[in-house]
Coordinates of N, CA, C and O in Angstrom, one line a residue:
X1 N 26.7 -34.4 -3.4 CA 26.4 -33.0 -3.5 C 25.4 -32.5 -2.4 O 25.5 -31.3 -2.1
X2 N 24.6 -33.3 -1.9 CA 23.7 -32.9 -0.8 C 24.5 -32.6 0.4 O 24.2 -31.6 1.1
X3 N 25.5 -33.4 0.7 CA 26.3 -33.1 1.9 C 27.1 -31.8 1.7 O 27.3 -31.1 2.7
X4 N 27.7 -31.6 0.5 CA 28.4 -30.4 0.3 C 27.5 -29.2 0.4 O 27.8 -28.1 1.0
X5 N 26.3 -29.3 -0.2 CA 25.4 -28.2 -0.1 C 25.0 -27.9 1.3 O 24.9 -26.7 1.7
X6 N 24.7 -29.0 2.1 CA 24.4 -28.8 3.5 C 25.6 -28.2 4.3 O 25.3 -27.2 5.0
X7 N 26.8 -28.5 3.9 CA 27.9 -27.9 4.5 C 28.0 -26.3 4.3 O 28.2 -25.5 5.2
X8 N 27.8 -26.0 3.0 CA 27.9 -24.6 2.6 C 26.8 -23.7 3.1 O 26.9 -22.6 3.7
X9 N 25.6 -24.3 3.2 CA 24.4 -23.6 3.8 C 24.7 -23.5 5.3 O 24.4 -22.4 5.9
X10 N 25.3 -24.4 5.9 CA 25.5 -24.4 7.4 C 26.6 -23.3 7.6 O 26.5 -22.5 8.5
X11 N 27.6 -23.2 6.8 CA 28.6 -22.2 6.9 C 28.0 -20.8 6.7 O 28.3 -19.9 7.5
X12 N 27.1 -20.6 5.7 CA 26.5 -19.3 5.5 C 25.6 -18.9 6.8 O 25.6 -17.8 7.2
X13 N 24.9 -19.9 7.3 CA 24.1 -19.7 8.5 C 24.9 -19.3 9.6 O 24.6 -18.3 10.4
X14 N 26.1 -19.9 9.9 CA 26.9 -19.6 11.0 C 27.5 -18.2 10.7 O 27.6 -17.3 11.7
X15 N 28.0 -17.8 9.6 CA 28.5 -16.5 9.3 C 27.4 -15.5 9.5 O 27.7 -14.4 10.2
X16 N 26.3 -15.6 9.0 CA 25.2 -14.7 9.1 C 24.8 -14.5 10.6 O 24.4 -13.5 11.0
X17 N 24.8 -15.6 11.3 CA 24.5 -15.6 12.7 C 25.5 -14.8 13.5 O 25.2 -14.0 14.4
X18 N 26.8 -14.9 13.2 CA 27.9 -14.2 13.8 C 27.7 -12.7 13.5 O 27.9 -11.8 14.4
X19 N 27.5 -12.4 12.2 CA 27.3 -11.0 11.8 C 26.0 -10.4 12.5 O 26.1 -9.3 13.1
X20 N 25.0 -11.2 12.7 CA 23.8 -10.7 13.4 C 24.1 -10.5 14.8 O 23.6 -9.5 15.5
X21 N 24.9 -11.3 15.5 CA 25.3 -11.1 16.9 C 26.1 -9.9 17.1 O 25.8 -9.1 18.0
X22 N 27.0 -9.6 16.1 CA 27.7 -8.4 16.2 C 26.9 -7.2 16.1 O 27.0 -6.2 16.8
X23 N 26.0 -7.3 15.1 CA 25.0 -6.1 14.9 C 24.1 -5.9 16.1 O 24.0 -4.8 16.5
X24 N 23.7 -7.0 16.7 CA 22.8 -7.0 17.8 C 23.5 -6.3 19.0 O 23.0 -5.7 20.0
X25 N 24.8 -6.5 19.1 CA 25.7 -6.0 20.2 C 26.1 -4.5 20.0 O 26.1 -3.7 20.9
X26 N 26.4 -4.2 18.7 CA 27.0 -2.9 18.4 C 25.9 -1.8 18.2 O 26.1 -0.7 18.7
X27 N 24.9 -2.1 17.4 CA 23.9 -1.1 17.0 C 23.1 -0.5 18.2 O 23.0 0.7 18.3
X28 N 22.6 -1.3 19.1 CA 21.9 -0.6 20.3 C 22.8 0.3 21.0 O 22.4 1.3 21.5
X29 N 24.1 -0.1 21.3 CA 25.0 0.8 21.9 C 25.3 2.1 21.2 O 25.3 3.2 21.8
X30 N 25.4 1.9 19.8 CA 25.6 3.1 19.0 C 24.4 4.0 19.1 O 24.5 5.3 19.2
X31 N 23.2 3.5 19.1 CA 21.9 4.2 19.2 C 21.9 5.0 20.5 O 21.5 6.1 20.6
X32 N 22.3 4.3 21.6 CA 22.2 4.9 22.9 C 23.1 6.1 23.0 O 22.8 7.1 23.7
X33 N 24.3 6.0 22.4 CA 25.3 7.0 22.5 C 25.0 8.2 21.6 O 25.1 9.4 22.0
X34 N 24.7 7.9 20.3 CA 24.6 9.0 19.3 C 23.2 9.6 19.1 O 23.1 10.6 18.5
X35 N 22.2 8.9 19.6 CA 20.8 9.3 19.4 C 20.0 9.5 20.7 O 19.3 8.6 21.1
X36 N 20.2 10.7 21.3 CA 19.4 10.9 22.5 C 17.9 10.9 22.4 O 17.2 10.6 23.3
X37 N 17.5 11.4 21.2 CA 16.0 11.4 20.9 C 15.6 10.2 20.2 O 15.9 10.1 19.0
X38 N 15.0 9.2 20.8 CA 14.6 8.0 20.1 C 13.1 7.7 20.3 O 12.5 8.3 21.2
X39 N 12.6 7.0 19.4 CA 11.1 6.6 19.5 C 11.0 5.1 19.2 O 11.9 4.5 18.6
X40 N 9.9 4.5 19.6 CA 9.6 3.1 19.3 C 9.5 3.0 17.8 O 8.9 3.8 17.1
X41 N 10.2 2.1 17.2 CA 10.3 1.9 15.7 C 9.0 2.0 15.0 O 8.9 2.7 14.1
X42 N 8.0 1.3 15.5 CA 6.7 1.3 14.9 C 6.0 2.6 15.0 O 5.0 3.0 14.3
X43 N 6.4 3.5 16.0 CA 5.8 4.8 16.2 C 6.4 6.0 15.5 O 6.1 7.1 15.6
X44 N 7.5 5.7 14.7 CA 8.3 6.7 14.0 C 7.3 7.6 13.1 O 7.5 8.8 13.2
X45 N 6.4 7.0 12.4 CA 5.5 7.9 11.6 C 4.7 8.9 12.4 O 4.5 10.1 12.1
X46 N 4.2 8.4 13.5 CA 3.4 9.2 14.4 C 4.2 10.3 15.0 O 3.8 11.5 15.1
X47 N 5.4 10.0 15.4 CA 6.3 10.9 16.1 C 6.7 12.0 15.0 O 6.7 13.2 15.3
X48 N 6.9 11.6 13.8 CA 7.2 12.5 12.7 C 6.1 13.5 12.5 O 6.3 14.7 12.3
X49 N 4.9 13.0 12.4 CA 3.7 13.8 12.2 C 3.6 14.8 13.4 O 3.3 16.0 13.2
X50 N 3.9 14.3 14.6 CA 3.8 15.2 15.8 C 4.8 16.4 15.7 O 4.6 17.5 16.0
X51 N 6.1 16.0 15.2 CA 7.1 17.0 15.0 C 6.7 18.1 14.0 O 6.9 19.2 14.2
X52 N 6.1 17.6 12.9 CA 5.7 18.5 11.8 C 4.5 19.5 12.4 O 4.6 20.6 12.1
X53 N 3.6 18.9 13.2 CA 2.6 19.7 13.7 C 3.2 20.8 14.7 O 2.7 21.9 14.7
X54 N 4.1 20.4 15.5 CA 4.8 21.3 16.4 C 5.4 22.5 15.7 O 5.3 23.6 16.0
X55 N 6.2 22.1 14.6 CA 6.8 23.2 13.8 C 5.8 24.1 13.1 O 6.0 25.2 13.0
X56 N 4.7 23.4 12.6 CA 3.6 24.2 12.0 C 3.1 25.2 13.0 O 2.9 26.4 12.7
X57 N 2.9 24.8 14.2 CA 2.4 25.7 15.3 C 3.4 26.9 15.5 O 3.0 28.0 15.7
X58 N 4.7 26.6 15.6 CA 5.7 27.6 15.8 C 5.7 28.7 14.7 O 5.6 29.9 14.9
X59 N 5.7 28.2 13.5 CA 5.7 29.1 12.3 C 4.4 29.8 12.2 O 4.4 31.1 12.0
X60 N 3.3 29.2 12.4 CA 2.0 29.8 12.3 C 1.8 30.8 13.5 O 1.2 31.9 13.2
X61 N 2.5 30.6 14.6 CA 2.3 31.6 15.7 C 3.0 32.9 15.4 O 2.7 33.9 15.8
X62 N 4.1 32.8 14.6 CA 4.8 34.0 14.2 C 4.3 34.7 13.0 O 4.1 35.9 12.8
X63 N 3.9 33.8 11.9 CA 3.5 34.4 10.7 C 2.0 34.6 10.6 O 1.4 35.1 9.6
X64 N 1.2 34.0 11.6 CA -0.2 34.2 11.5 C -0.9 33.0 10.8 O -1.9 32.5 11.2
X65 N -0.3 32.5 9.7 CA -0.8 31.4 9.0 C 0.4 30.8 8.2 O 1.3 31.4 7.9
X66 N 0.2 29.5 8.0 CA 1.3 28.8 7.2 C 1.2 29.2 5.7 O 2.2 29.2 5.0
X67 N 0.0 29.4 5.3 CA -0.1 29.6 3.8 C -0.4 31.1 3.5 O -1.2 31.7 4.3
X68 N 0.2 31.6 2.6 CA 0.2 33.0 2.3 C -1.2 33.6 1.9 O -1.9 32.9 1.2
X69 N -1.5 34.7 2.5 CA -2.6 35.4 2.2 C -2.3 36.4 1.1 O -1.4 37.2 1.3
X70 N -2.9 36.4 -0.1 CA -2.5 37.3 -1.2 C -2.5 38.8 -0.8 O -1.7 39.5 -1.2
X71 N -3.4 39.2 0.0 CA -3.5 40.7 0.4 C -2.3 40.9 1.4 O -1.7 42.0 1.3
X72 N -2.0 39.9 2.3 CA -0.9 40.2 3.2 C 0.5 40.2 2.4 O 1.3 41.0 2.8
X73 N 0.5 39.4 1.4 CA 1.9 39.3 0.7 C 2.1 40.7 0.0 O 3.3 41.1 -0.2
X74 N 1.0 41.5 -0.5 CA 1.3 42.7 -1.2 C 1.5 43.8 -0.2 O 2.1 44.8 -0.5
X75 N 1.0 43.7 1.0 CA 1.2 44.7 2.1 C 2.7 44.9 2.5 O 3.4 43.9 2.5
X76 N 3.1 46.1 2.8 CA 4.4 46.3 3.2 C 4.6 45.9 4.7 O 3.6 45.8 5.4
X77 N 5.8 45.6 5.0 CA 6.1 45.2 6.4 C 5.9 43.8 6.8 O 6.1 43.3 7.9
X78 N 5.5 42.9 5.8 CA 5.4 41.5 6.0 C 6.5 40.7 5.3 O 6.3 39.5 5.1
X79 N 7.6 41.3 5.0 CA 8.8 40.6 4.3 C 9.3 39.5 5.2 O 9.6 38.4 4.7
X80 N 9.6 39.7 6.5 CA 10.0 38.7 7.4 C 9.1 37.4 7.4 O 9.6 36.3 7.4
X81 N 7.8 37.7 7.6 CA 6.8 36.6 7.6 C 7.0 35.8 6.3 O 6.9 34.6 6.3
X82 N 7.0 36.5 5.1 CA 7.1 35.8 3.8 C 8.4 35.0 3.7 O 8.4 33.8 3.2
X83 N 9.5 35.5 4.2 CA 10.8 34.8 4.2 C 10.7 33.5 5.0 O 11.1 32.4 4.6
X84 N 10.2 33.7 6.3 CA 10.0 32.5 7.1 C 9.1 31.4 6.6 O 9.4 30.3 6.5
X85 N 7.9 32.0 6.1 CA 7.0 31.0 5.5 C 7.5 30.3 4.3 O 7.3 29.1 4.2
X86 N 8.2 31.0 3.4 CA 8.8 30.4 2.2 C 9.8 29.3 2.6 O 9.8 28.3 2.1
X87 N 10.7 29.7 3.5 CA 11.7 28.7 4.0 C 11.0 27.5 4.6 O 11.4 26.4 4.2
X88 N 10.0 27.7 5.4 CA 9.4 26.6 6.1 C 8.7 25.7 5.1 O 8.8 24.4 5.2
X89 N 7.9 26.2 4.2 CA 7.1 25.5 3.2 C 7.9 24.8 2.2 O 7.6 23.7 1.8
X90 N 9.1 25.4 1.8 CA 9.9 24.8 0.7 C 11.0 23.9 1.2 O 11.4 23.0 0.5
X91 N 11.5 24.2 2.5 CA 12.7 23.5 2.9 C 12.3 22.6 4.1 O 12.6 21.4 4.1
X92 N 11.9 23.3 5.1 CA 11.8 22.6 6.4 C 10.6 21.6 6.5 O 10.8 20.4 6.9
X93 N 9.4 22.0 6.0 CA 8.2 21.1 6.1 C 8.4 19.9 5.3 O 8.0 18.8 5.7
X94 N 8.9 19.9 4.0 CA 9.2 18.7 3.3 C 10.2 17.8 4.1 O 10.0 16.5 3.9
X95 N 11.1 18.3 4.8 CA 12.0 17.5 5.5 C 11.3 16.8 6.7 O 11.7 15.7 7.1
X96 N 10.2 17.4 7.2 CA 9.4 16.8 8.3 C 8.4 15.8 7.8 O 7.6 15.3 8.6
X97 N 8.3 15.6 6.5 CA 7.4 14.6 6.0 C 7.9 13.2 6.3 O 9.1 13.0 6.6
X98 N 7.1 12.2 6.1 CA 7.6 10.8 6.4 C 8.6 10.4 5.4 O 9.5 9.6 5.8
X99 N 8.6 10.8 4.2 CA 9.6 10.4 3.2 C 10.4 11.7 3.0 O 10.0 12.7 2.4
X100 N 11.7 11.7 3.4 CA 12.5 12.8 3.3 C 13.0 13.0 2.0 O 13.5 12.1 1.3
X101 N 13.0 14.2 1.4 CA 13.5 14.4 0.0 C 15.0 14.2 0.0 O 15.7 14.7 0.9
X102 N 15.5 13.6 -1.0 CA 16.9 13.4 -1.2 C 17.5 14.7 -1.5 O 17.0 15.6 -2.2
X103 N 18.7 14.9 -0.9 CA 19.5 16.1 -1.2 C 19.1 17.3 -0.4 O 19.5 18.4 -0.6
X104 N 18.3 17.1 0.6 CA 17.9 18.3 1.4 C 19.0 18.7 2.3 O 19.8 17.9 2.8
X105 N 19.2 20.0 2.3 CA 20.4 20.5 3.1 C 20.2 20.4 4.6 O 21.2 20.4 5.4
X106 N 19.1 20.0 5.0 CA 18.8 19.8 6.4 C 19.2 18.4 6.9 O 19.3 18.1 8.1
X107 N 19.5 17.5 6.0 CA 20.0 16.1 6.3 C 21.4 16.1 7.0 O 21.7 15.4 7.8
X108 N 22.2 17.1 6.6 CA 23.6 17.3 7.1 C 23.6 18.3 8.2 O 23.1 19.4 8.0
X109 N 24.0 18.0 9.4 CA 23.9 18.9 10.5 C 24.6 20.2 10.3 O 24.2 21.3 10.7
X110 N 25.8 20.1 9.6 CA 26.6 21.3 9.4 C 25.9 22.2 8.3 O 25.8 23.4 8.6
X111 N 25.4 21.7 7.3 CA 24.6 22.4 6.4 C 23.3 23.1 7.0 O 23.0 24.2 6.7
X112 N 22.7 22.3 7.8 CA 21.5 22.7 8.6 C 21.8 23.9 9.4 O 21.0 24.9 9.4
X113 N 22.9 23.9 10.1 CA 23.2 25.0 11.0 C 23.5 26.2 10.2 O 23.1 27.3 10.5
X114 N 24.2 26.0 9.0 CA 24.4 27.2 8.1 C 23.1 27.8 7.6 O 22.9 29.0 7.5
X115 N 22.1 26.9 7.2 CA 20.9 27.4 6.7 C 20.1 28.2 7.8 O 19.6 29.3 7.5
X116 N 20.1 27.7 9.0 CA 19.4 28.3 10.0 C 20.1 29.6 10.4 O 19.5 30.5 10.9
X117 N 21.5 29.7 10.4 CA 22.2 30.8 10.7 C 21.9 31.9 9.7 O 21.6 33.1 10.1
X118 N 21.8 31.6 8.4 CA 21.4 32.6 7.4 C 20.0 33.1 7.6 O 19.7 34.3 7.5
X119 N 19.1 32.2 8.0 CA 17.7 32.5 8.2 C 17.6 33.5 9.4 O 16.9 34.5 9.4
X120 N 18.4 33.2 10.5 CA 18.4 34.0 11.7 C 18.9 35.4 11.4 O 18.5 36.4 12.0
X121 N 19.9 35.6 10.5 CA 20.4 36.8 10.2 C 19.3 37.7 9.4 O 19.3 38.9 9.4
X122 N 18.5 37.0 8.6 CA 17.5 37.7 7.7 C 16.2 38.1 8.4 O 15.5 38.9 7.9
X123 N 16.1 37.5 9.6 CA 14.8 37.7 10.4 C 15.0 38.6 11.5 O 16.1 38.7 12.2
X124 N 13.9 39.4 12.0 CA 14.0 40.2 13.2 C 14.1 39.3 14.5 O 13.7 38.1 14.4
X125 N 14.5 39.9 15.5 CA 14.7 39.1 16.8 C 13.4 38.5 17.3 O 13.6 37.4 17.9
X126 N 12.3 39.1 17.1 CA 11.1 38.5 17.8 C 10.7 37.2 17.0 O 9.9 36.4 17.6
X127 N 11.3 36.9 15.8 CA 11.0 35.7 15.1 C 12.0 34.6 15.4 O 11.8 33.4 15.1
X128 N 13.1 34.9 16.1 CA 14.2 34.0 16.3 C 13.8 32.8 17.2 O 14.3 31.7 17.0
X129 N 12.9 33.0 18.1 CA 12.5 31.9 19.0 C 11.8 30.8 18.2 O 12.0 29.6 18.4
X130 N 11.0 31.3 17.3 CA 10.3 30.3 16.4 C 11.3 29.5 15.5 O 11.2 28.4 15.3
X131 N 12.3 30.3 15.0 CA 13.3 29.7 14.2 C 14.1 28.7 14.9 O 14.4 27.5 14.4
X132 N 14.5 29.0 16.2 CA 15.2 28.0 17.0 C 14.4 26.8 17.4 O 14.9 25.7 17.4
X133 N 13.1 27.0 17.6 CA 12.2 25.9 17.8 C 12.1 25.0 16.6 O 12.1 23.7 16.8
X134 N 12.0 25.6 15.4 CA 11.9 24.8 14.2 C 13.3 24.0 14.0 O 13.3 22.9 13.6
X135 N 14.4 24.7 14.4 CA 15.7 24.0 14.3 C 15.8 22.9 15.2 O 16.3 21.8 14.8
X136 N 15.3 23.0 16.4 CA 15.3 21.8 17.3 C 14.4 20.7 16.8 O 14.8 19.5 16.9
X137 N 13.3 20.9 16.2 CA 12.4 19.9 15.6 C 13.1 19.3 14.5 O 13.1 18.0 14.3
X138 N 13.9 20.1 13.7 CA 14.6 19.5 12.5 C 15.7 18.5 13.0 O 15.9 17.5 12.6
X139 N 16.4 19.1 14.1 CA 17.4 18.1 14.8 C 16.8 16.8 15.2 O 17.4 15.7 15.1
X140 N 15.6 16.9 15.9 CA 15.0 15.6 16.3 C 14.7 14.7 15.1 O 14.9 13.6 15.1
X141 N 14.2 15.3 14.0 CA 13.8 14.6 12.9 C 15.0 13.9 12.3 O 15.0 12.7 11.9
X142 N 16.2 14.6 12.3 CA 17.4 14.0 11.7 C 17.8 12.8 12.6 O 18.3 11.8 12.1
X143 N 17.7 12.9 13.9 CA 18.0 11.8 14.8 C 17.0 10.6 14.6 O 17.5 9.5 14.5
X144 N 15.8 10.9 14.3 CA 14.8 9.8 14.0 C 15.2 9.1 12.7 O 15.0 7.9 12.5
X145 N 15.7 10.0 11.6 CA 16.1 9.4 10.4 C 17.3 8.4 10.6 O 17.3 7.3 10.1
X146 N 18.2 8.8 11.4 CA 19.4 8.0 11.8 C 19.0 6.8 12.5 O 19.4 5.7 12.3
X147 N 18.0 6.9 13.4 CA 17.5 5.8 14.1 C 16.8 4.8 13.2 O 17.1 3.6 13.3
X148 N 16.1 5.2 12.2 CA 15.5 4.4 11.2 C 16.4 3.6 10.5 O 16.3 2.4 10.2
X149 N 17.5 4.3 10.0 CA 18.6 3.6 9.3 C 19.2 2.4 10.2 O 19.4 1.4 9.7
X150 N 19.5 2.8 11.4 CA 20.1 1.8 12.4 C 19.2 0.7 12.6 O 19.6 -0.4 12.7
X151 N 17.9 0.9 12.7 CA 16.9 -0.1 13.0 C 16.8 -1.0 11.8 O 16.6 -2.2 12.0
X152 N 17.0 -0.5 10.6 CA 16.9 -1.3 9.4 C 18.1 -2.3 9.4 O 18.0 -3.4 9.0
X153 N 19.3 -1.8 9.8 CA 20.4 -2.7 9.9 C 20.2 -3.8 11.0 O 20.4 -4.9 10.9
X154 N 19.6 -3.3 12.1 CA 19.4 -4.2 13.3 C 18.4 -5.4 12.9 O 18.6 -6.4 13.3
X155 N 17.4 -5.0 12.1 CA 16.4 -6.1 11.8 C 16.6 -6.6 10.4 O 16.1 -7.7 10.1
X156 N 17.3 -6.0 9.5 CA 17.5 -6.4 8.1 C 18.3 -7.6 8.0 O 18.1 -8.4 7.0
X157 N 19.2 -7.9 8.9 CA 20.0 -9.2 8.7 C 19.2 -10.4 8.9 O 19.5 -11.4 8.3
X158 N 18.0 -10.2 9.5 CA 17.1 -11.4 9.6 C 16.6 -11.8 8.3 O 16.2 -13.0 8.1
X159 N 16.5 -10.9 7.3 CA 16.0 -11.2 6.0 C 16.9 -12.2 5.3 O 16.5 -13.0 4.5
X160 N 18.2 -12.1 5.6 CA 19.2 -13.1 5.1 C 19.2 -14.3 6.0 O 19.2 -15.5 5.4
X161 N 19.3 -14.1 7.3 CA 19.5 -15.2 8.1 C 18.3 -16.3 8.2 O 18.6 -17.5 8.2
X162 N 17.2 -15.8 8.4 CA 16.0 -16.7 8.6 C 15.7 -17.6 7.3 O 15.6 -18.8 7.5
X163 N 15.7 -17.1 6.1 CA 15.5 -18.0 5.0 C 16.7 -19.0 4.9 O 16.3 -20.2 4.5
X164 N 17.8 -18.6 5.1 CA 18.9 -19.6 4.9 C 18.9 -20.6 6.0 O 19.1 -21.8 5.9
X165 N 18.4 -20.2 7.2 CA 18.2 -21.2 8.4 C 17.2 -22.2 8.1 O 17.3 -23.4 8.3
X166 N 16.2 -21.7 7.4 CA 15.0 -22.6 7.0 C 15.5 -23.6 6.0 O 15.3 -24.8 6.0
X167 N 16.4 -23.1 5.0 CA 17.0 -23.9 4.0 C 17.8 -25.0 4.7 O 17.9 -26.1 4.2
X168 N 18.6 -24.5 5.7 CA 19.4 -25.5 6.4 C 18.7 -26.7 7.0 O 19.0 -27.8 6.9
X169 N 17.5 -26.3 7.6 CA 16.6 -27.3 8.3 C 16.1 -28.3 7.1 O 16.1 -29.5 7.4
X170 N 15.7 -27.8 6.0 CA 15.1 -28.5 4.9 C 16.2 -29.5 4.4 O 16.0 -30.7 4.2
X171 N 17.4 -28.9 4.2 CA 18.5 -29.7 3.7 C 18.9 -30.8 4.7 O 19.3 -31.9 4.4
X172 N 18.9 -30.4 6.0 CA 19.3 -31.3 7.1 C 18.2 -32.5 7.1 O 18.7 -33.7 7.2
X173 N 17.0 -32.3 7.0 CA 16.0 -33.4 6.9 C 16.1 -34.2 5.6 O 16.1 -35.4 5.8
X174 N 16.4 -33.5 4.5 CA 16.6 -34.3 3.3 C 17.9 -35.1 3.4 O 17.9 -36.3 3.0
X175 N 18.9 -34.7 4.1 CA 20.2 -35.5 4.3 C 19.9 -36.6 5.2 O 20.4 -37.7 4.9
X176 N 19.1 -36.4 6.2 CA 18.8 -37.6 7.2 C 18.0 -38.6 6.4 O 18.3 -39.7 6.5
X177 N 16.9 -38.2 5.6 CA 16.1 -39.1 4.9 C 16.9 -39.9 3.9 O 16.9 -41.1 3.8
X178 N 17.8 -39.2 3.2 CA 18.6 -39.9 2.2 C 19.7 -40.8 2.8 O 20.0 -41.9 2.4
X179 N 20.2 -40.5 4.0 CA 21.1 -41.3 4.7 C 20.5 -42.6 5.3 O 21.2 -43.7 5.2
X180 N 19.3 -42.5 5.7 CA 18.6 -43.6 6.3 C 18.1 -44.6 5.2 O 18.3 -45.8 5.3
X181 N 17.6 -44.0 4.0 CA 17.0 -44.9 3.0 C 18.1 -45.4 2.0 O 18.0 -46.3 1.3
X182 N 19.2 -44.7 1.9 CA 20.2 -45.1 0.9 C 21.5 -45.5 1.6 O 22.5 -45.7 1.4

């Protein structure tokens, strides 16, 4: 039984090693081609925070403030600022958080373009530069989310491979000891 167990663990280690080799060869190339905006894996939260701050600045530059002033909300002529602020606080800003909400329309590039096209039609021309800047920030965030998923694949196979490799070493030593003594 020890010899058979050693053989099966060895087989699993070899298969996981080949899978890891394929992942190590394929994923970095995929990242290079599909993700022009990349960041160091450990710096993703910092980069995400910077993107959110950049988008905050763009919206605040057009709306005056990110958070609604009750007197301003009641005054006439501030409808475009209210629309942009509401979209940003309810849809865009949560997407720029470290934990992306599930089901966000901004996760899908096509849906995101549609959302920003509708927003662009509802707002005056002087606000469109801020909307385009926020759209670029959203695109960068989407690329960082894709990078995070690929990085998890790239590093995740080690969670399988390393413990099984250690088990292989332990079983190999146990096999040697039993072969010498018995």
